[in-house]
Short mmCIF file of C-alpha atoms in Angstrom, two decimals:
data_model
loop_
_atom_site.label_atom_id
_atom_site.label_comp_id
_atom_site.label_asym_id
_atom_site.label_seq_id
_atom_site.Cartn_x
_atom_site.Cartn_y
_atom_site.Cartn_z
CA MET A 22 -0.07 -0.05 -0.02
CA LYS A 23 1.20 3.62 -0.90
CA ILE A 24 1.92 5.35 2.38
CA THR A 25 -0.86 7.85 1.42
CA GLU A 26 -3.47 5.40 1.23
CA VAL A 27 -2.35 4.13 4.68
CA ARG A 28 -2.46 7.45 6.03
CA LYS A 29 -6.11 7.83 4.74
CA CYS A 30 -7.09 4.67 6.60
CA GLN A 31 -5.41 5.38 9.62
CA LYS A 32 -7.43 8.61 9.65
CA ARG A 33 -10.54 7.04 9.03
CA ALA A 34 -9.88 4.33 11.65
CA LEU A 35 -9.55 7.33 14.28
CA GLN A 36 -12.88 8.24 13.35
CA TYR A 37 -14.32 4.94 14.19
CA LEU A 38 -12.67 4.94 17.29
CA ARG A 39 -13.85 8.27 18.36
CA LYS A 40 -17.60 7.08 17.51
CA ALA A 41 -16.87 4.33 20.00
CA HIS A 42 -15.57 6.69 22.54
CA LEU A 43 -12.08 5.31 22.61
CA VAL A 44 -9.11 7.25 23.97
CA TYR A 45 -5.74 7.02 22.33
CA THR A 46 -2.42 8.71 22.62
CA PRO A 47 -0.92 10.54 19.48
CA GLU A 48 1.71 7.85 19.57
CA GLU A 49 -0.92 5.22 19.13
CA ALA A 50 -2.54 6.91 16.36
CA ARG A 51 0.41 7.24 14.17
CA HIS A 52 1.05 3.39 14.87
CA ILE A 53 -2.33 2.04 13.64
CA GLU A 54 -1.87 -0.94 11.51
CA VAL A 55 -3.45 -0.94 8.20
CA ALA A 56 -3.48 -4.58 7.02
CA ASP A 57 -4.53 -5.23 3.45
CA MET A 58 -3.38 -8.61 3.61
CA GLY A 59 -1.50 -8.16 0.44
CA LEU A 60 -4.63 -8.34 -1.78
CA GLY A 61 -4.57 -4.44 -2.41
CA MET A 62 -8.14 -4.03 -1.85
CA ILE A 63 -8.25 -2.30 1.51
CA GLU A 64 -11.86 -1.33 1.26
CA GLN A 65 -13.08 -4.93 0.97
CA PHE A 66 -10.16 -7.07 2.65
CA GLY A 67 -8.33 -6.22 5.65
CA LEU A 68 -8.64 -4.10 8.96
CA GLU A 69 -7.18 -1.29 11.02
CA VAL A 70 -5.39 -2.43 14.15
CA LEU A 71 -4.48 -0.55 17.15
CA VAL A 72 -2.39 -2.60 19.71
CA TYR A 73 -2.54 -1.49 23.21
CA GLU A 74 -0.27 -4.54 24.50
CA ASN A 75 1.31 -7.44 23.19
CA ASN A 76 3.58 -9.57 25.43
CA ASP A 77 4.60 -13.05 25.47
CA ARG A 78 1.76 -13.86 27.65
CA TYR A 79 -1.26 -11.79 26.66
CA CYS A 80 -2.35 -9.29 24.14
CA ALA A 81 -4.89 -6.36 24.07
CA LYS A 82 -6.11 -4.81 20.77
CA LYS A 83 -8.94 -2.67 19.02
CA LEU A 84 -10.03 -3.61 15.61
CA VAL A 85 -11.51 -1.21 13.12
CA LEU A 86 -13.74 -2.58 10.33
CA PHE A 87 -14.93 -0.11 7.55
CA PRO A 88 -18.49 -0.72 6.39
CA ARG A 89 -18.86 -4.44 5.03
CA GLN A 90 -14.82 -4.57 5.46
CA THR A 91 -13.69 -8.29 5.80
CA CYS A 92 -11.01 -10.02 7.54
CA PRO A 93 -10.48 -12.94 5.69
CA GLU A 94 -10.80 -16.67 6.84
CA HIS A 95 -7.70 -17.67 8.75
CA ARG A 96 -6.79 -19.76 11.60
CA HIS A 97 -4.01 -19.40 14.58
CA PRO A 98 -1.93 -22.68 14.43
CA PRO A 99 0.16 -23.98 17.34
CA MET A 100 3.41 -22.19 17.72
CA ASP A 101 5.45 -24.94 19.38
CA GLU A 102 4.91 -27.62 22.02
CA GLN A 103 4.46 -25.18 24.69
CA ASN A 104 2.01 -22.89 22.85
CA ALA A 105 -1.30 -24.14 21.56
CA GLY A 106 -1.98 -21.32 19.18
CA LYS A 107 -3.63 -17.99 19.61
CA ARG A 108 -6.87 -18.02 21.59
CA GLU A 109 -8.90 -14.91 20.93
CA THR A 110 -12.17 -13.16 22.57
CA PHE A 111 -13.71 -10.76 20.34
CA ARG A 112 -16.15 -8.03 21.98
CA CYS A 113 -17.98 -5.85 19.83
CA ARG A 114 -17.72 -2.03 21.12
CA TRP A 115 -19.52 -0.29 18.17
CA GLY A 116 -21.51 -0.99 15.20
CA VAL A 117 -22.25 -4.83 14.20
CA VAL A 118 -19.85 -7.73 13.37
CA TYR A 119 -20.62 -10.85 11.54
CA LEU A 120 -18.43 -13.57 12.91
CA TYR A 121 -18.07 -17.03 11.04
CA ILE A 122 -16.21 -19.84 12.49
CA GLU A 123 -16.30 -23.78 12.26
CA GLY A 124 -19.56 -25.42 12.99
CA PRO A 125 -23.08 -25.86 11.77
CA PRO A 126 -23.31 -23.38 8.74
CA VAL A 127 -26.42 -20.94 8.29
CA ARG A 128 -28.20 -21.16 4.79
CA ARG A 129 -27.90 -17.39 4.30
CA THR A 130 -25.06 -15.52 5.83
CA LYS A 131 -25.73 -11.90 6.84
CA ALA A 132 -22.22 -11.18 5.69
CA ILE A 133 -21.90 -10.58 1.95
CA VAL A 134 -19.21 -13.07 0.88
CA PRO A 135 -16.90 -11.05 -1.37
CA LYS A 136 -17.31 -12.45 -4.82
CA SER A 137 -13.88 -12.02 -5.96
CA ARG A 138 -12.27 -14.41 -3.48
CA LYS A 139 -15.45 -16.48 -2.71
CA GLU A 140 -13.79 -19.90 -3.02
CA HIS A 141 -11.60 -19.32 -0.14
CA PHE A 142 -14.55 -18.70 2.46
CA THR A 143 -15.52 -22.22 3.87
CA VAL A 144 -16.75 -21.95 7.33
CA PHE A 145 -20.37 -20.40 7.85
CA HIS A 146 -21.37 -21.00 11.41
CA GLU A 147 -22.64 -17.32 12.09
CA ILE A 148 -22.38 -15.48 15.34
CA VAL A 149 -23.61 -11.75 15.10
CA LEU A 150 -22.12 -9.45 17.53
CA LYS A 151 -23.43 -6.18 18.76
CA PRO A 152 -22.03 -3.97 21.39
CA GLY A 153 -21.60 -5.66 24.62
CA ASP A 154 -21.53 -9.14 22.93
CA GLN A 155 -18.42 -11.37 22.66
CA CYS A 156 -17.31 -14.59 21.55
CA THR A 157 -14.00 -16.48 22.10
CA ILE A 158 -12.49 -18.51 19.32
CA PRO A 159 -10.27 -21.79 20.31
CA PRO A 160 -6.75 -22.06 18.69
CA ASN A 161 -6.17 -23.35 15.38
CA THR A 162 -9.96 -22.82 14.45
CA LEU A 163 -10.84 -21.28 11.01
CA HIS A 164 -12.66 -18.18 11.36
CA TRP A 165 -13.50 -14.76 9.33
CA PHE A 166 -15.38 -11.58 10.01
CA GLN A 167 -17.20 -8.70 8.39
CA ALA A 168 -18.49 -5.60 9.62
CA GLY A 169 -22.16 -4.56 9.14
CA PRO A 170 -22.99 -1.68 6.74
CA GLY A 171 -22.02 0.98 9.16
CA GLY A 172 -18.52 -0.54 10.07
CA ALA A 173 -17.44 -2.00 13.53
CA VAL A 174 -14.97 -1.49 16.25
CA VAL A 175 -14.18 -4.53 18.18
CA SER A 176 -11.94 -5.29 21.41
CA GLU A 177 -9.94 -8.34 21.01
CA PHE A 178 -8.26 -10.09 24.06
CA SER A 179 -6.12 -12.99 23.41
CA SER A 180 -2.91 -14.89 24.38
CA SER A 181 0.25 -13.59 22.83
CA SER A 182 -0.20 -12.47 19.14
CA HIS A 183 1.81 -13.45 16.28
CA ASP A 184 0.03 -12.47 13.09
CA GLU A 185 3.04 -13.39 10.84
CA THR A 186 1.86 -16.95 11.66
CA ASP A 187 -1.53 -16.65 10.83
CA VAL A 188 -2.57 -19.41 8.13
CA PHE A 189 -5.00 -18.22 5.74
CA THR A 190 -7.31 -20.13 3.41
CA ASP A 191 -6.59 -17.86 0.45
CA PRO A 192 -2.82 -18.69 -0.96
CA LEU A 193 -2.70 -15.07 -2.31
CA ILE A 194 -3.00 -13.46 1.27
CA HIS A 195 0.39 -12.80 3.03
CA ARG A 196 -0.01 -10.98 6.25
CA LEU A 197 2.38 -8.07 6.41
CA PRO A 198 1.98 -5.29 8.89
CA VAL A 199 1.88 -1.76 7.19
CA THR A 200 2.06 1.07 9.73
CA GLU A 201 3.40 4.55 9.46
CA GLN A 202 6.38 4.34 11.99
CA MET B 5 -21.06 -6.95 53.06
CA LYS B 6 -24.80 -6.96 53.07
CA ILE B 7 -26.59 -7.72 49.56
CA THR B 8 -28.17 -4.44 49.79
CA GLU B 9 -25.03 -2.67 49.96
CA VAL B 10 -23.66 -4.82 47.25
CA ARG B 11 -26.41 -3.83 45.20
CA LYS B 12 -25.99 -0.21 45.94
CA CYS B 13 -22.38 -0.42 44.72
CA GLN B 14 -23.06 -2.41 41.77
CA LYS B 15 -25.65 0.16 40.64
CA ARG B 16 -23.27 2.85 41.38
CA ALA B 17 -20.45 1.00 39.24
CA LEU B 18 -22.70 1.05 36.20
CA GLN B 19 -23.22 4.67 36.51
CA TYR B 20 -19.32 5.07 36.09
CA LEU B 21 -19.12 2.39 33.30
CA ARG B 22 -21.70 4.51 31.25
CA LYS B 23 -19.95 7.47 32.01
CA ALA B 24 -17.02 5.78 30.12
CA HIS B 25 -19.50 4.82 27.27
CA LEU B 26 -19.10 1.19 28.12
CA VAL B 27 -21.64 -1.35 27.05
CA TYR B 28 -22.41 -4.35 29.10
CA THR B 29 -25.16 -6.89 29.21
CA PRO B 30 -27.65 -7.28 31.89
CA GLU B 31 -26.24 -10.51 32.75
CA GLU B 32 -22.49 -8.80 33.29
CA ALA B 33 -24.44 -6.08 35.30
CA ARG B 34 -25.66 -8.49 37.78
CA HIS B 35 -22.27 -10.25 38.29
CA ILE B 36 -20.21 -7.08 39.09
CA GLU B 37 -18.07 -8.03 41.61
CA VAL B 38 -17.96 -5.57 44.90
CA ALA B 39 -14.68 -6.21 46.62
CA ASP B 40 -14.41 -4.92 49.93
CA MET B 41 -11.22 -7.02 50.73
CA GLY B 42 -12.86 -7.98 54.17
CA LEU B 43 -12.30 -4.44 55.62
CA GLY B 44 -15.94 -3.44 55.79
CA MET B 45 -15.01 0.08 54.38
CA ILE B 46 -16.02 -0.13 50.75
CA GLU B 47 -15.90 3.55 50.13
CA GLN B 48 -12.29 3.79 51.05
CA PHE B 49 -10.93 0.32 50.43
CA GLY B 50 -11.72 -2.00 47.69
CA LEU B 51 -13.23 -1.86 43.88
CA GLU B 52 -15.75 -2.68 41.63
CA VAL B 53 -14.97 -5.62 38.81
CA LEU B 54 -16.66 -6.54 35.74
CA VAL B 55 -14.90 -9.58 34.02
CA TYR B 56 -15.29 -9.81 30.37
CA GLU B 57 -13.01 -12.95 30.15
CA ASN B 58 -10.91 -14.92 32.34
CA ASN B 59 -9.61 -18.15 31.02
CA ASP B 60 -6.34 -20.22 31.70
CA ARG B 61 -4.25 -17.97 29.30
CA TYR B 62 -5.45 -14.36 29.46
CA CYS B 63 -7.88 -12.28 31.24
CA ALA B 64 -9.87 -8.91 30.51
CA LYS B 65 -11.71 -6.78 33.27
CA LYS B 66 -12.99 -3.34 33.96
CA LEU B 67 -12.21 -1.95 37.08
CA VAL B 68 -14.50 0.93 38.60
CA LEU B 69 -13.15 2.90 41.43
CA PHE B 70 -15.32 5.29 43.49
CA PRO B 71 -13.66 8.74 44.39
CA ARG B 72 -10.69 8.23 46.36
CA GLN B 73 -11.47 4.44 46.58
CA THR B 74 -8.32 2.42 47.01
CA CYS B 75 -7.18 -1.01 45.89
CA PRO B 76 -4.94 -1.74 48.69
CA GLU B 77 -1.39 -2.97 48.29
CA HIS B 78 -0.50 -6.50 46.97
CA ARG B 79 1.21 -8.71 44.73
CA HIS B 80 0.42 -11.53 42.26
CA PRO B 81 2.86 -14.63 43.80
CA PRO B 82 4.15 -17.08 41.25
CA MET B 83 1.50 -19.94 41.06
CA ASP B 84 3.68 -22.86 40.18
CA GLU B 85 6.83 -23.60 38.43
CA GLN B 86 5.10 -23.06 34.84
CA ASN B 87 3.46 -19.69 35.91
CA ALA B 88 5.53 -16.62 36.87
CA GLY B 89 2.38 -14.78 38.46
CA LYS B 90 -0.13 -12.64 36.90
CA ARG B 91 1.38 -9.94 34.72
CA GLU B 92 -1.27 -7.05 34.25
CA THR B 93 -1.63 -3.99 32.12
CA PHE B 94 -3.76 -1.13 33.67
CA ARG B 95 -5.22 1.26 30.94
CA CYS B 96 -7.37 4.37 32.23
CA ARG B 97 -10.50 4.80 30.39
CA TRP B 98 -12.00 7.52 32.48
CA GLY B 99 -11.03 9.50 35.29
CA VAL B 100 -7.72 9.49 36.79
CA VAL B 101 -5.86 6.88 38.82
CA TYR B 102 -2.84 7.11 40.90
CA LEU B 103 -0.74 3.74 40.70
CA TYR B 104 1.87 3.02 43.12
CA ILE B 105 4.56 0.34 42.64
CA GLU B 106 7.88 -0.53 43.53
CA GLY B 107 10.70 1.97 42.67
CA PRO B 108 12.07 5.44 43.55
CA PRO B 109 9.26 6.96 45.77
CA VAL B 110 7.81 10.35 45.25
CA ARG B 111 8.02 12.73 48.23
CA ARG B 112 4.37 13.69 48.44
CA THR B 113 1.93 11.13 46.95
CA LYS B 114 -0.99 12.60 44.59
CA ALA B 115 -3.14 9.74 46.48
CA ILE B 116 -4.27 10.33 49.86
CA VAL B 117 -2.87 7.52 51.97
CA PRO B 118 -5.64 6.02 54.07
CA LYS B 119 -4.93 6.83 57.59
CA SER B 120 -6.51 3.86 59.29
CA ARG B 121 -4.27 1.51 57.45
CA LYS B 122 -1.29 3.75 56.80
CA GLU B 123 1.26 1.17 57.73
CA HIS B 124 0.33 -1.31 55.24
CA PHE B 125 1.25 0.82 52.30
CA THR B 126 4.88 0.65 51.57
CA VAL B 127 5.69 1.33 47.84
CA PHE B 128 5.24 5.03 46.64
CA HIS B 129 6.77 4.74 42.93
CA GLU B 130 3.89 7.32 41.40
CA ILE B 131 2.47 6.95 38.06
CA VAL B 132 -0.43 8.89 37.22
CA LEU B 133 -2.74 7.47 34.37
CA LYS B 134 -5.24 9.60 32.62
CA PRO B 135 -7.57 8.54 29.83
CA GLY B 136 -5.46 6.52 27.21
CA ASP B 137 -2.58 6.15 29.53
CA GLN B 138 -1.45 2.58 30.39
CA CYS B 139 1.43 0.88 32.47
CA THR B 140 2.25 -2.70 32.61
CA ILE B 141 2.86 -4.30 36.33
CA PRO B 142 5.41 -7.44 36.31
CA PRO B 143 4.45 -10.50 38.31
CA ASN B 144 5.11 -10.39 42.01
CA THR B 145 5.37 -6.72 42.26
CA LEU B 146 4.04 -4.93 45.18
CA HIS B 147 1.49 -2.14 43.75
CA TRP B 148 -1.62 -0.46 45.04
CA PHE B 149 -3.95 2.25 43.31
CA GLN B 150 -6.30 4.96 44.21
CA ALA B 151 -8.97 6.88 42.05
CA GLY B 152 -8.79 10.61 41.77
CA PRO B 153 -11.38 12.85 43.32
CA GLY B 154 -14.15 11.81 40.65
CA GLY B 155 -13.47 8.16 40.28
CA ALA B 156 -11.92 6.27 37.71
CA VAL B 157 -12.77 3.10 35.05
CA VAL B 158 -9.62 1.10 34.22
CA SER B 159 -9.24 -1.52 31.79
CA GLU B 160 -7.25 -4.50 33.00
CA PHE B 161 -5.59 -7.06 30.43
CA SER B 162 -3.59 -9.53 31.96
CA SER B 163 -2.34 -13.09 32.18
CA SER B 164 -4.84 -15.73 33.78
CA SER B 165 -6.28 -14.12 36.80
CA HIS B 166 -6.41 -15.69 40.22
CA ASP B 167 -7.53 -13.08 42.83
CA GLU B 168 -7.85 -15.54 45.66
CA THR B 169 -3.95 -16.03 45.44
CA ASP B 170 -3.00 -12.27 45.97
CA VAL B 171 -0.60 -11.27 48.57
CA PHE B 172 -1.81 -8.37 50.38
CA THR B 173 0.62 -6.24 52.79
CA ASP B 174 -2.17 -5.55 55.17
CA PRO B 175 -2.97 -8.77 57.34
CA LEU B 176 -6.12 -7.86 57.96
CA ILE B 177 -7.18 -8.38 54.45
CA HIS B 178 -8.87 -11.29 52.71
CA ARG B 179 -9.78 -11.20 49.19
CA LEU B 180 -13.40 -12.83 49.14
CA PRO B 181 -15.18 -12.00 45.89
CA VAL B 182 -18.87 -10.98 46.51
CA THR B 183 -21.25 -10.90 43.65
CA GLU B 184 -24.98 -11.16 43.52
CA GLN B 185 -25.07 -14.52 41.66
#
């Protein structure tokens, strides 16, 4: 992504954080990660991430999703024998999120499955998260999520986060964090 | 604590959560923990806790402190050889918190050290947390904190939480969670 586009997405993400009444430092604002997953279609695929804390034991982030923006299907594999892979809890703070995990599928998803990469969405057990709702995703479990038509802000609480080890269903995806440092 | 008093504190804690624009479910509201630490002086000593998630890997809570309410000095000792003791990150969401940890002491604390149990406060390295500020406390490190004159709401992100194993400096304290179940 071009740095001008990253900055534009960061600014827009801050608007959503403010809508959710979240407070951030200027330093944090500058380091919001804009993750387009290497697909180059940030409006459709990706998310914006503000990391509060990430250490070898736990992690806390805020995720911003623009309207209908989709975090593509992926799982968090075991890191080694000591680490079962990332477990994570999503808690909706603002807007609506449609979350899909392994399990009995819905017939018609509330999310709009992006046509261009449709074949790389394979799990359709639907969980709708509105403000105050939360869901914990076990390690190594396929999941993807999309904001409703108004966008969303989500708190993510988890074990230690190592995004670079995420396994995406779509072979075109590579998870390279892009921030303005 | 009498159940009527617990309910009163829960209601009051909810007012602060709303001031911080936090959203909670009715179920969560009913389970807010009112911890008076066994001292029976909840206005002075204790805090109100809303647990979002606590599992064997990580924990996320919201802490409410009434004006000048103090969480007494304590540390989180190692659980066993595998677990170094709880590490925790406090992030101020609303109001002001005066946090004290081991380290070079201030001459005059912004917190008002409660006279009645004064001898049980021994660390005075001061960190002032305003909305958006955060601080991570290592395991087994003495700390205590007090809200400013307007009260405070704090996010706590941590490794797994086992409050019952906390070691308090004040021998009168016993950490028995009291919630309306």
